[in-house]
Amino acid sequence: MIRQLIYDRPARAWKEALPVGNGFTAAMVYGGQRKERLAFNDCTLWSGYPRDYDSAESLEQLGRIRELVFSGKYPEAVRMAEKHLIGGYSESFLPLGDLTLELTGSCGTYTRSLNLDDAVLTVKSGSLVRECFVSNPARVLVYRVTGPQFNAVLSAQSQLRSTACVRQGCLLLSGNAPDHVAPNYLHGERRPIVYEQAGKGMAFALFVRPVTDGQLIPKQKRIVVKNATYLTLIAATATGFCSYGQMPDTDCAAVGRKAERLVMDAGTDVGALKAAHMEDYHTLYQGQDFSLHTSTSSKTTEKMLKNSEDFNALSELLYHYGKYLMISGSREGGQPLNLQGQWNRDIRPPWSSNYTVNINTQMNYWGASICGLQGCLEPYIRMVHEVSHRGQKTARVNYGCRGFACNHNVDLWRKTAPVKGGSEYMYAPMCGVWLANEIYEHYCNGGLEAFQNTVEEIVRGAAEFIMDYLVEQDGYYVSCPSASPEAVFEANNTHCGLGCHSAFENGLIRQALANAMELEQDSTAREKLSSVLERLKPFESGEDGLSEWSGGIAAAEKGHRHFSPLYALYPGRVAGMYRTPELTQQMRRLFDCRQSHSRGQIGWSTAWAICLSGRFHDGESAQKNIRLLFSKALFKNLFNVHFPFIFQIDGNFGYVAGVNECLIGWEDGVVELLPALPPQWTEGEMTGVRLRGARIRFEWKNGQVIRVDSDREITLCTSHLAPNCQLSANIQLKEGES
C-alpha cells in the first residue's frame, strides 16, 4: 500500500503544514491554492556562540548541601542549590526564513499529500501540479510547478535581521542570528533577543535559483515569472557554524556563497535529482517495515484521526511517519533532532527548541536502531561525544569528579552546566550518564561497529563520573543530592526537588556501571565497578509502589508526566519481567498510579507509557495509550502535541519505539515476540527489525506468530508462537515463563 498523509485543503497554520527535509535543510510546506509558503530551517542556525557557565562555587557548596539532605533538611538544601549550583540558559534553535510563491492560474479541485514511501510532497490545485522534495545527496530543496500557462512572483523574508536581494536572476536572503535569545518561559525579560554584542551572531543564508520556460523578470527584492508552463526552484541554506567550540562566521557574503555553491553544484536536472533523492531515502526507509495488513485508503488524514475504525491504518501510518521524520531530520554530518526535530517557526520557541536531555532528546532516538536506521544515528553519537568532551570541565569544576557531566539543557554549543531556576529541573548532572547509556544500547543493536572507540570512551567517561560522584551513607553508596526530573515532594510544607538516591538515578547508575563492566577488559577495573554496584543502595517501596526517592519519599503530583523512576525498566534494562519480578511489580504499581491520575494530553508522556506497557507485557494498556495519543496528542499534520497546544516531536519518535516494544522484546539474551500485542492488531508483519545484532522478520495472525526468520542465531521464547510456526534453522527455542 502507499502510505501517505492526504488533505483536501491548504494548511491554515504552521501546525497544519507538512514537513520536508534532508538532515541539513528543513521546511514546512503550506500548500496554498495560489500562494505557496515554505518556512525554512537549517540544522545549525542557533542563537549565540560558545560560552562557559561552569562554576567553582558549585563544588564549594556541594558538601554542605549533601549534609543538609542527609539531615532531612530538604528545603534548606534546595534553597542553597538554587543559589549556588546554577549556570546559564541554553541558546535557541531559530527559524531561517520564508520563501513565498504567488501563483496565477486555474484554481479548482485541491489536494495535497505527503508520500512517506518516496519522501515526496505533492500539491494539486486545478490544473497546476506542484512537487517538493529535499535531496540529501545534493543538499538542496527542489520545488517544481507544472501546468498550463501561469505567472508567479517569488520573494523571501525572515523574522531575523536580514536582507533579501536578487542577484544574477537568483534570490538571496541573508542575515545574522541574535547573540542571545532568552528561553520563552522567562517572562519580563527586558531584552529577550539580543543583537548588540559586537555582532557575534552567526551569519545565515537562503539561496534560490528559479529555472523556467517562461520569462524571468528580476526586481530589487523579488522575481517575477511570466507565461511559464514549468517553474523549478532549487534552494539551499547555509550558516556560519564551524564547530561547537569555535566562534561562528558572521560574514553574510561568505555564507551566501556557500549556499549558492550548493545550488549551482546541484544542477537543474529535476529527474536526476529526484532519482538520487529517492534512491538515498529508500536505502534507509525500505530496510525495515511494519504492516497491519491494512488496505490502501484515499481518506484524508483528518478523517482518519476522527474515525475510530481507522485505528489500525492510523497505527501503521504514524509509525512510518516517524521513520520519515527521522530520515528527513537526522543525517550524517548534520545535527541531531532537537525538541522540534528540525522544524521551528519561532525566534523564542518552546523551551528554546533545544536538546532537553532529561528525556526528550533520548526519546527522539529510542526506536532508531531497532528500525534499522543506524544511518541516522551519527549526529546523535557525535553530539554525545562532544558533550562528553565539553562535560569533562563541568564534572571537574562543578562537582570535583573525573569523567563527564551534563545537565538537562544542551544546545549547538554543547552547553553542559546547569541552568537557573527550580532544582527539580535545574540540577541534573546525571543526564550525561543517561546519554551514555542510550548510545550503548544503540551500539548493542548492531550496525555501529565503526563507532566502537567513541562508544567505549563515552561509556567509560560516564562510569568515571559516577564512581567519583557517589558518596557513602549507612554502608551504601548513594547519589546525593538527587533529582527525579521535574518532580517535587512535600517537606515541611515546602515543595522540594532534591532528595537522596532517587529511583531514577539509581537505575541510571546501575545501567551505566553494568555497561562499563561489559566493555572493561582489565580485571582490577571490573572488580572496582562490581564492588560499587554491590554496595549501591537498593530500590525502595512506598505507598504508591516504587519509592521515587530514598526513604519512601513520593512525588507530590501523583499523575506526574515523567516516568523517570521507572527508568530501570525502560529505557534501561536493569529490571525485567522475568529477571526482577518483585521490583517490576513495584514499578507497575507506580506506573498504574501515574496513569490513573494523568491528564494524558502530553504526547511524549503518552508515548513513554506505550513503551512501558510493552515492557510490562500489557497489550491492553498499550492500546489504551495509543488511542489516547491519537485522540488528544496529535495535530492535524500528525505532529505530536504537548499540552496545551505546543509542538514537540519526541512523541512521534516515542510512538515508533512503543510499537517496537509491543511487538518484539529482549531480556537476558532471549527474544520474545508479541509481548504486548494491542488486541486490535490481530494480524501483521515486521521485517528488518535489528535487535542485538540480528535482523529479524516475523508475521502473526489471530494474535499468534506464524513465521520467524533471523539472519543470525537467536534464542526465541515460545510464548505467542502458533503450534505450526515456521522457524528459520538458526532459531533456538526457550520455553516461555508464566
XYZ file of C-alpha atoms in Angstrom:
738
model
C 0.000 0.000 0.000
C 1.050 3.620 -0.496
C 1.477 5.310 2.838
C 0.681 8.988 2.636
C -0.809 11.906 4.501
C -3.671 13.384 2.450
C -5.530 16.710 2.831
C -8.262 18.396 0.812
C -7.436 21.965 1.811
C -4.283 24.060 2.314
C -2.644 24.465 5.695
C -4.086 27.456 7.516
C -1.346 27.455 10.158
C 2.213 26.192 10.660
C 0.956 23.196 12.663
C -1.076 22.050 9.653
C 1.777 22.397 7.161
C 3.781 19.346 6.084
C 7.480 18.827 6.905
C 10.246 18.054 4.422
C 13.987 17.841 4.998
C 17.319 16.177 4.292
C 19.006 16.350 7.721
C 20.509 19.783 6.980
C 17.815 21.935 5.378
C 14.220 21.567 6.542
C 10.993 23.272 5.531
C 7.305 23.356 6.351
C 5.187 23.455 3.190
C 1.753 25.072 3.483
C 0.398 24.061 0.068
C -1.729 27.138 -0.622
C -4.193 27.325 -3.500
C -2.433 30.242 -5.176
C 0.101 31.339 -2.553
C 2.675 28.794 -1.507
C 4.743 29.308 1.618
C 7.858 27.333 2.508
C 9.143 28.035 6.031
C 12.860 27.150 6.128
C 15.125 25.922 8.905
C 18.793 24.991 8.912
C 20.008 22.479 11.496
C 22.933 24.725 12.518
C 21.075 28.047 12.813
C 21.084 28.815 16.548
C 21.496 31.962 18.567
C 24.689 32.648 20.468
C 28.191 31.259 20.436
C 30.395 29.168 22.803
C 30.184 30.257 26.458
C 31.443 28.882 29.756
C 28.833 28.558 32.515
C 30.821 26.235 34.792
C 31.183 27.478 38.353
C 33.652 26.572 41.111
C 31.080 27.910 43.599
C 29.044 24.779 42.937
C 31.790 22.487 44.218
C 32.426 24.734 47.222
C 28.809 24.336 48.372
C 28.139 20.749 47.289
C 29.362 19.152 50.509
C 27.180 21.375 52.698
C 24.131 20.670 50.555
C 24.739 16.942 50.914
C 24.879 17.321 54.683
C 21.521 19.106 54.651
C 19.933 16.357 52.551
C 21.296 13.610 54.831
C 19.903 15.531 57.816
C 16.455 15.705 56.213
C 16.674 19.492 55.855
C 15.387 19.383 52.283
C 14.028 22.951 51.974
C 17.364 24.385 53.116
C 19.233 22.122 50.687
C 17.006 23.241 47.826
C 17.461 26.926 48.640
C 21.240 26.534 48.667
C 21.256 24.528 45.448
C 19.122 27.081 43.610
C 21.524 29.803 44.731
C 24.914 28.134 44.301
C 24.682 25.161 41.915
C 23.368 27.116 38.919
C 24.679 28.118 35.494
C 23.241 29.911 32.448
C 20.463 29.230 29.969
C 20.911 27.414 26.684
C 20.645 29.149 23.322
C 17.734 28.707 20.910
C 17.191 26.906 17.613
C 15.946 29.535 15.152
C 13.749 29.841 12.045
C 15.703 30.909 8.970
C 13.047 32.477 6.758
C 10.079 32.024 4.450
C 10.050 31.600 0.695
C 6.765 32.804 -0.801
C 5.469 31.895 -4.256
C 2.377 33.718 -5.548
C 0.786 31.908 -8.487
C -1.825 32.838 -11.053
C -3.524 30.016 -12.886
C -6.572 27.803 -12.744
C -7.965 27.077 -9.294
C -10.233 24.054 -8.841
C -10.134 20.644 -7.190
C -7.483 20.663 -4.482
C -5.382 18.025 -2.711
C -2.020 17.944 -1.002
C -0.267 14.800 0.067
C 2.993 13.608 1.569
C 4.113 10.235 0.248
C 6.102 8.589 3.039
C 7.367 5.780 0.819
C 9.198 8.195 -1.507
C 9.532 11.363 0.636
C 7.810 13.500 -1.995
C 5.148 16.130 -1.305
C 2.560 16.873 -3.990
C 0.014 19.693 -4.282
C -2.691 19.634 -6.959
C -4.725 22.799 -7.403
C -6.851 22.915 -10.514
C -4.562 22.380 -13.488
C -1.375 23.195 -11.577
C 0.717 20.410 -10.054
C 3.454 21.190 -7.545
C 6.018 18.735 -6.225
C 8.565 19.172 -3.460
C 11.402 17.047 -2.101
C 14.675 17.739 -0.285
C 17.691 15.842 -1.547
C 20.309 14.641 0.901
C 22.866 13.756 -1.815
C 22.597 17.216 -3.427
C 21.787 19.131 -0.196
C 19.043 21.147 -1.940
C 15.283 21.570 -1.794
C 13.502 21.205 -5.109
C 10.047 22.716 -5.678
C 8.538 22.333 -9.138
C 5.323 23.778 -10.583
C 3.873 22.490 -13.873
C 0.665 23.146 -15.779
C -0.880 25.345 -18.430
C 0.489 28.831 -18.765
C 0.851 30.584 -15.408
C 2.561 33.569 -13.800
C 4.383 33.698 -10.477
C 6.100 36.070 -8.047
C 8.922 34.810 -5.826
C 10.044 36.565 -2.639
C 11.711 35.790 0.701
C 11.700 37.243 4.200
C 12.895 36.381 7.706
C 11.934 37.185 11.287
C 15.653 37.631 11.984
C 17.633 40.710 10.963
C 18.201 40.143 7.269
C 18.068 41.475 3.736
C 16.708 39.981 0.512
C 18.063 40.746 -2.928
C 18.090 39.423 -6.482
C 21.495 38.505 -7.872
C 22.070 37.184 -11.402
C 18.476 36.032 -11.658
C 18.539 34.239 -8.270
C 17.064 35.183 -4.909
C 19.311 35.568 -1.836
C 18.091 36.016 1.720
C 20.879 36.571 4.276
C 21.372 37.925 7.774
C 22.725 37.284 11.249
C 21.335 35.374 14.196
C 20.975 37.093 17.570
C 23.863 36.959 20.023
C 21.452 35.622 22.627
C 17.803 34.564 22.857
C 16.284 34.062 26.298
C 14.063 30.994 26.815
C 10.373 31.618 26.134
C 9.431 30.650 29.695
C 11.342 33.623 31.130
C 8.798 36.401 31.414
C 9.561 40.040 31.974
C 12.967 39.949 30.263
C 13.967 43.493 29.309
C 15.885 42.289 26.242
C 14.965 38.687 25.460
C 16.508 38.914 21.968
C 19.964 40.488 21.870
C 21.851 41.543 18.733
C 24.144 44.233 20.131
C 27.144 42.331 21.495
C 29.653 43.190 18.746
C 27.741 41.217 16.126
C 28.837 37.783 17.273
C 25.705 36.019 15.981
C 26.339 33.603 13.112
C 25.506 34.503 9.526
C 22.857 32.578 7.593
C 21.612 32.448 4.016
C 18.937 31.019 1.749
C 19.786 30.926 -1.958
C 17.070 30.140 -4.534
C 17.601 29.521 -8.229
C 14.486 29.657 -10.467
C 14.506 27.651 -13.710
C 11.613 28.103 -16.148
C 10.491 28.178 -19.771
C 8.749 31.460 -19.046
C 10.098 34.981 -18.785
C 12.168 35.811 -15.693
C 11.934 39.465 -14.625
C 14.281 40.312 -11.724
C 13.120 43.057 -9.374
C 15.012 44.537 -6.409
C 13.783 42.007 -3.813
C 11.632 39.617 -5.830
C 11.487 37.726 -9.078
C 8.524 37.799 -11.464
C 7.858 34.854 -13.773
C 5.510 35.241 -16.749
C 3.964 32.852 -19.271
C 5.510 29.683 -17.850
C 4.444 26.060 -18.168
C 7.004 24.956 -15.610
C 8.955 26.608 -12.832
C 11.589 24.814 -10.782
C 13.004 26.343 -7.610
C 16.289 24.900 -6.381
C 17.123 26.156 -2.891
C 19.825 25.650 -0.272
C 20.534 27.012 3.190
C 23.874 27.692 4.877
C 25.128 29.191 8.133
C 28.374 30.368 9.685
C 28.556 27.463 12.149
C 32.068 25.985 12.313
C 32.146 23.740 15.389
C 30.671 23.651 18.882
C 33.773 25.186 20.471
C 34.569 27.754 17.780
C 33.157 31.229 17.189
C 30.809 31.217 14.178
C 31.401 33.031 10.901
C 29.447 36.310 10.876
C 30.179 37.203 7.231
C 26.852 37.120 5.362
C 28.502 37.377 1.962
C 30.709 34.335 2.600
C 27.830 32.258 3.912
C 25.680 33.349 0.972
C 28.343 31.990 -1.372
C 28.236 28.644 0.492
C 24.503 28.347 -0.187
C 24.974 29.449 -3.793
C 27.624 26.778 -4.404
C 25.284 24.061 -3.174
C 22.567 25.211 -5.574
C 24.844 25.594 -8.571
C 26.565 22.254 -7.949
C 23.170 20.519 -7.855
C 22.401 21.392 -11.479
C 18.899 21.715 -12.957
C 18.032 18.145 -13.994
C 14.987 17.575 -11.778
C 14.615 13.965 -12.891
C 18.166 13.127 -11.877
C 17.862 14.998 -8.585
C 14.630 13.188 -7.745
C 16.018 9.781 -8.660
C 19.113 10.293 -6.479
C 16.941 11.583 -3.637
C 14.631 8.568 -3.735
C 17.481 6.068 -4.003
C 19.153 7.608 -0.953
C 15.873 7.696 1.009
C 14.846 4.146 0.072
C 18.194 2.789 1.305
C 17.161 3.780 4.828
C 13.367 3.637 4.703
C 12.928 0.276 2.992
C 15.350 -1.637 5.211
C 12.600 -2.249 7.770
C 8.823 -2.444 7.562
C 5.762 -2.707 9.778
C 2.375 -3.695 8.404
C -1.011 -4.464 9.930
C -2.260 -5.625 6.515
C -4.483 -2.585 6.126
C -5.808 -1.654 2.694
C -4.923 1.458 0.697
C -7.252 4.336 1.519
C -7.931 7.687 -0.099
C -9.329 9.120 3.137
C -7.911 12.404 4.311
C -5.708 12.231 7.365
C -8.130 14.468 9.263
C -10.931 11.942 8.734
C -8.694 9.104 9.863
C -7.972 10.970 13.091
C -11.706 11.299 13.779
C -12.715 7.749 12.860
C -12.043 5.028 15.433
C -12.489 2.398 12.713
C -9.233 3.614 11.159
C -7.247 2.693 14.280
C -5.054 0.093 12.559
C -4.461 2.195 9.458
C -3.502 5.201 11.585
C -1.308 2.990 13.790
C 0.640 1.947 10.723
C 0.727 5.431 9.162
C 2.059 7.143 12.283
C 4.828 4.549 12.598
C 6.107 5.191 9.089
C 5.676 8.932 9.561
C 8.105 8.633 12.467
C 10.614 6.866 10.226
C 10.130 9.560 7.578
C 10.772 12.319 10.120
C 13.905 10.567 11.366
C 15.385 10.222 7.870
C 14.354 13.783 6.969
C 15.794 15.309 10.131
C 18.894 13.367 11.202
C 21.619 12.515 8.709
C 25.367 12.022 8.838
C 27.212 15.325 9.140
C 24.171 17.248 10.370
C 22.879 17.994 13.847
C 20.719 15.658 15.944
C 16.983 16.094 16.323
C 16.049 18.721 18.899
C 12.719 19.313 20.685
C 11.096 20.141 17.348
C 13.220 17.906 15.159
C 14.483 20.417 12.599
C 11.197 22.314 12.191
C 10.632 25.524 14.154
C 8.847 28.794 13.379
C 9.593 30.927 16.470
C 12.576 33.067 17.482
C 11.707 32.185 21.080
C 10.418 28.641 20.578
C 9.010 26.494 23.396
C 11.871 25.590 25.768
C 14.293 27.103 23.223
C 13.735 24.084 20.929
C 16.982 22.833 22.452
C 18.263 19.381 23.367
C 16.392 18.620 26.582
C 18.304 15.593 27.787
C 16.269 14.613 30.828
C 14.068 12.591 28.425
C 13.178 14.327 25.164
C 16.372 14.034 23.112
C 16.805 10.417 24.159
C 13.208 9.609 23.197
C 13.781 11.067 19.733
C 16.143 8.177 19.012
C 14.675 5.310 21.070
C 13.340 3.455 18.047
C 16.073 4.282 15.530
C 18.435 1.306 15.785
C 15.657 -1.308 16.063
C 14.152 0.190 12.887
C 17.476 -0.298 11.136
C 18.068 3.466 10.922
C 21.679 3.293 12.085
C 22.448 5.669 9.213
C 20.540 8.386 11.101
C 22.386 7.975 14.409
C 25.727 9.620 13.552
C 24.650 13.174 14.585
C 23.373 11.856 17.926
C 26.531 9.871 18.659
C 28.707 12.828 17.641
C 26.734 15.195 19.865
C 27.091 12.904 22.894
C 30.808 12.514 22.153
C 31.181 16.307 22.018
C 29.158 16.629 25.218
C 31.473 14.096 26.883
C 34.456 16.286 25.986
C 32.837 19.589 26.969
C 31.368 17.991 30.097
C 34.751 16.964 31.475
C 35.262 20.541 32.654
C 31.770 20.672 34.171
C 32.440 17.416 36.027
C 35.752 18.704 37.367
C 34.820 22.312 38.179
C 31.225 21.912 39.387
C 31.390 18.504 41.051
C 35.064 17.608 41.613
C 34.762 14.429 39.536
C 36.523 12.654 36.707
C 34.629 11.634 33.589
C 31.979 13.985 32.268
C 28.773 15.584 33.496
C 25.909 17.061 31.554
C 22.783 18.741 32.890
C 19.344 18.865 31.317
C 19.740 21.540 28.591
C 22.229 21.161 25.730
C 22.458 23.377 22.661
C 24.503 23.673 19.466
C 27.450 24.885 21.582
C 27.237 21.751 23.768
C 26.408 23.520 26.993
C 26.756 21.067 29.913
C 26.383 23.256 33.018
C 23.035 23.673 34.824
C 20.551 26.439 34.051
C 18.928 28.605 36.703
C 15.579 28.021 38.359
C 13.880 25.196 40.230
C 16.152 22.430 41.477
C 13.758 19.783 40.156
C 14.900 20.546 36.609
C 17.982 22.739 37.085
C 20.063 20.182 38.968
C 20.555 17.174 36.699
C 24.230 16.102 36.494
C 23.268 12.508 35.630
C 21.847 13.457 32.226
C 25.236 12.726 30.687
C 25.027 9.227 32.142
C 21.604 8.804 30.527
C 23.002 9.868 27.155
C 25.888 7.416 27.502
C 23.505 4.570 28.322
C 21.407 5.349 25.251
C 24.392 5.334 22.909
C 25.494 1.974 24.278
C 22.010 0.495 23.803
C 22.018 1.513 20.134
C 25.535 0.149 19.741
C 24.445 -3.230 21.125
C 21.744 -3.496 18.457
C 24.469 -3.646 15.822
C 25.455 -1.781 12.698
C 27.509 0.814 14.559
C 30.827 -1.009 14.744
C 32.625 1.970 13.188
C 31.859 3.916 16.384
C 33.328 1.337 18.776
C 36.127 3.539 20.142
C 33.800 6.504 20.525
C 31.158 4.446 22.322
C 33.720 2.934 24.707
C 35.099 6.384 25.525
C 31.605 7.711 26.282
C 30.628 4.729 28.446
C 33.852 4.845 30.448
C 33.533 8.600 30.971
C 30.048 8.182 32.399
C 31.202 5.418 34.753
C 34.144 7.518 35.974
C 31.813 10.376 36.849
C 29.517 8.044 38.784
C 32.367 6.463 40.759
C 33.537 9.900 41.921
C 30.092 11.445 42.460
C 28.665 8.717 44.714
C 29.007 9.157 48.471
C 28.627 6.723 51.375
C 25.648 6.709 53.705
C 24.815 3.969 56.221
C 27.112 1.499 54.454
C 25.673 2.132 50.995
C 26.781 4.183 48.018
C 24.159 6.809 47.171
C 23.643 9.641 44.738
C 23.186 12.926 46.622
C 21.763 15.461 46.100
C 19.462 13.577 43.779
C 16.671 14.723 41.479
C 13.815 12.936 39.737
C 13.322 15.048 36.607
C 10.861 17.878 37.171
C 9.169 16.168 40.129
C 8.942 17.562 43.664
C 7.945 16.197 47.061
C 6.491 17.804 50.178
C 8.760 18.557 53.142
C 7.858 20.994 55.925
C 5.009 22.393 53.784
C 7.527 23.147 51.040
C 7.940 21.697 47.553
C 11.418 20.194 47.262
C 13.132 18.857 44.147
C 16.243 17.361 45.730
C 16.424 14.289 47.939
C 18.704 11.297 48.249
C 19.270 8.499 45.718
C 16.195 8.799 43.504
C 14.933 5.656 41.778
C 15.669 7.429 38.500
C 19.366 7.948 39.293
C 19.619 4.512 40.901
C 18.522 2.975 37.603
C 20.831 5.166 35.545
C 23.825 4.323 37.714
C 23.186 0.580 37.723
C 22.783 0.523 33.947
C 25.892 2.643 33.343
C 28.123 0.555 35.607
C 26.827 -2.672 34.059
C 27.572 -1.268 30.586
C 31.089 -0.301 31.647
C 31.680 -3.795 33.059
C 30.675 -5.352 29.725
C 33.285 -3.253 27.934
C 36.053 -3.351 30.537
C 38.898 -5.783 29.847
C 41.022 -5.003 32.913
C 40.102 -7.315 35.805
C 41.032 -4.788 38.500
C 38.833 -2.123 36.942
C 35.972 -4.628 36.625
C 36.275 -5.509 40.304
C 36.002 -1.831 41.259
C 32.872 -1.423 39.159
C 31.404 -4.596 40.597
C 32.104 -3.593 44.180
C 30.327 -0.269 43.715
C 27.351 -1.997 42.113
C 27.106 -4.414 45.031
C 27.130 -1.587 47.566
C 24.598 0.655 45.818
C 21.572 1.365 47.948
C 18.728 -0.801 46.615
C 15.407 0.385 45.261
C 12.770 1.016 47.914
C 8.992 0.667 48.123
C 6.495 3.346 49.045
C 2.784 3.891 49.374
C 2.222 4.034 45.607
C 4.685 1.297 44.644
C 8.305 2.058 43.827
C 9.619 4.871 46.016
C 10.715 7.888 43.989
C 13.450 8.875 46.475
C 15.235 7.012 49.251
C 13.280 6.932 52.486
C 9.907 6.141 50.902
C 9.506 9.677 49.533
C 6.916 10.029 46.751
C 6.276 12.808 44.248
C 3.685 15.370 45.301
C 1.941 15.076 41.918
C 0.646 11.518 41.616
C -0.024 11.826 37.898
C 3.322 13.384 37.052
C 4.159 13.373 33.322
C 7.655 11.892 33.815
C 8.037 8.142 34.260
C 11.655 8.682 35.329
C 11.500 6.418 38.431
C 10.819 3.528 36.044
C 13.984 4.162 34.024
C 15.460 0.852 35.217
C 12.705 -0.984 33.307
C 12.521 1.287 30.262
C 14.542 2.506 28.523
C 17.017 0.795 30.864
C 17.359 -2.957 31.221
C 18.227 -3.204 34.932
C 14.764 -4.579 35.718
C 12.745 -7.103 33.738
C 9.522 -9.092 33.872
C 11.434 -12.349 34.377
C 14.696 -11.177 35.961
C 13.278 -8.975 38.765
C 9.589 -9.863 39.235
C 9.196 -8.246 42.671
C 10.869 -4.982 41.614
C 8.880 -4.938 38.391
C 5.662 -5.391 40.375
C 6.539 -2.308 42.469
C 7.225 -0.421 39.257
C 3.874 -1.499 37.865
C 2.096 -0.107 40.912
C 3.761 3.287 40.421
C 3.003 3.143 36.681
C -0.682 2.494 37.392
C -0.734 5.333 39.910
C 0.788 7.737 37.376
C -1.662 6.587 34.708
C -4.785 6.807 36.852
C -4.001 10.400 37.871
C -2.687 11.613 34.492
C -4.445 14.070 32.194
C -2.991 12.199 29.220
C -2.554 15.229 26.968
C 1.229 15.281 26.708
C 2.277 13.280 23.679
C 5.777 12.290 24.786
C 4.499 11.099 28.165
C 1.817 9.003 26.485
C 4.414 7.558 24.112
C 6.591 6.651 27.101
C 3.571 4.891 28.622
C 3.242 2.822 25.424
C 6.896 1.797 25.708
C 6.454 0.853 29.357
C 3.299 -1.094 28.531
C 5.478 -3.106 26.163
C 7.972 -3.889 28.923
C 5.086 -4.753 31.277
C 3.760 -7.165 28.609
C 0.372 -5.427 28.686
C -1.250 -5.084 25.271
C -4.470 -3.632 26.707
C -2.530 -0.802 28.357
C -0.571 -0.225 25.142
C -3.742 0.030 23.052
C -5.366 2.376 25.567
C -2.381 4.727 25.397
C -2.154 4.539 21.605
C -5.793 5.599 21.396
C -5.093 8.384 23.858
C -2.202 9.580 21.709
C -4.397 9.572 18.603
C -7.310 11.395 20.226
C -5.546 14.020 22.333
C -1.917 14.377 21.332
C -1.684 14.800 17.549
C -2.058 17.900 15.398
C -3.753 17.587 12.003
C -0.366 17.088 10.344
C 0.303 14.268 12.874
C 2.920 16.257 14.771
C 3.000 15.451 18.476
C 1.173 17.745 20.914
C 2.488 18.886 24.260
C -0.351 20.294 26.369
C -1.890 22.762 25.848
C -1.090 23.358 22.156
C 2.683 23.069 21.722
C 4.552 21.038 19.134
C 7.257 18.639 20.333
C 8.487 15.891 18.054
C 9.585 13.415 20.748
C 6.124 11.838 20.951
C 6.277 10.975 17.254
C 9.504 9.045 17.763
C 8.454 7.660 21.130
C 5.427 6.126 19.447
C 7.670 4.282 16.978
C 9.698 2.925 19.885
C 6.484 1.925 21.654
C 5.275 -0.110 18.690
C 8.616 -1.892 18.622
C 8.423 -2.681 22.346
C 4.917 -4.092 21.971
C 5.927 -6.400 19.136
C 9.449 -7.541 19.990
C 11.210 -7.767 23.332
C 14.622 -8.869 24.578
C 15.642 -9.882 28.080
C 18.826 -11.654 29.136
C 19.618 -12.956 25.664
C 16.099 -14.194 24.847
C 13.874 -12.640 22.164
C 10.138 -12.579 22.794
C 7.644 -11.739 20.051
C 4.312 -10.004 20.662
C 4.969 -9.418 24.384
C 2.286 -6.698 24.488
C 0.236 -7.041 21.305
C -2.615 -4.491 21.246
C -5.812 -6.602 20.899
C -6.927 -4.782 17.750
C -3.696 -5.626 15.895
C -4.875 -9.170 15.175
C -2.522 -9.752 12.252
C 0.551 -8.143 10.804
C 4.206 -8.370 9.931
C 7.532 -6.777 10.816
C 10.617 -7.118 8.649
C 14.191 -5.931 9.024
C 13.991 -5.388 12.781
C 17.513 -5.059 14.182
C 17.932 -6.412 17.701
C 21.208 -7.343 19.397
C 22.987 -7.826 16.096
C 20.295 -9.913 14.403
C 17.918 -8.907 11.633
C 14.553 -10.475 12.366
C 11.369 -10.886 10.384
C 8.131 -12.224 11.824
C 4.470 -12.493 10.938
C 1.413 -13.057 13.102
C -2.253 -13.916 12.666
C -5.044 -14.140 15.226
C -2.582 -12.942 17.847
C -0.084 -15.776 17.278
C 3.260 -15.750 15.495
C 3.137 -17.942 12.391
C 6.600 -17.287 10.916
C 10.012 -16.124 12.182
C 13.239 -15.598 10.231
C 16.583 -14.376 11.546
C 19.888 -13.815 9.783
C 21.803 -14.848 12.946
C 21.403 -17.361 15.712
C 18.883 -16.202 18.299
C 17.133 -17.741 21.269
C 13.385 -17.267 20.955
C 10.796 -17.524 23.706
C 7.952 -19.905 22.799
C 5.283 -17.543 24.159
C 2.799 -16.441 21.497
C 4.110 -18.881 18.860
C 1.468 -20.756 16.871
C 1.728 -24.569 17.077
C 2.804 -24.785 13.427
C 5.011 -21.653 13.454
C 7.632 -21.688 10.683
C 11.136 -21.011 12.017
C 14.422 -20.485 10.213
C 17.156 -23.000 11.024
C 19.221 -20.697 13.266
C 16.470 -20.136 15.852
C 16.664 -21.954 19.179
C 13.567 -22.130 21.358
C 13.216 -21.497 25.068
C 10.019 -22.275 26.925
C 8.143 -19.135 27.931
C 7.806 -18.258 31.602
C 4.427 -17.754 33.171
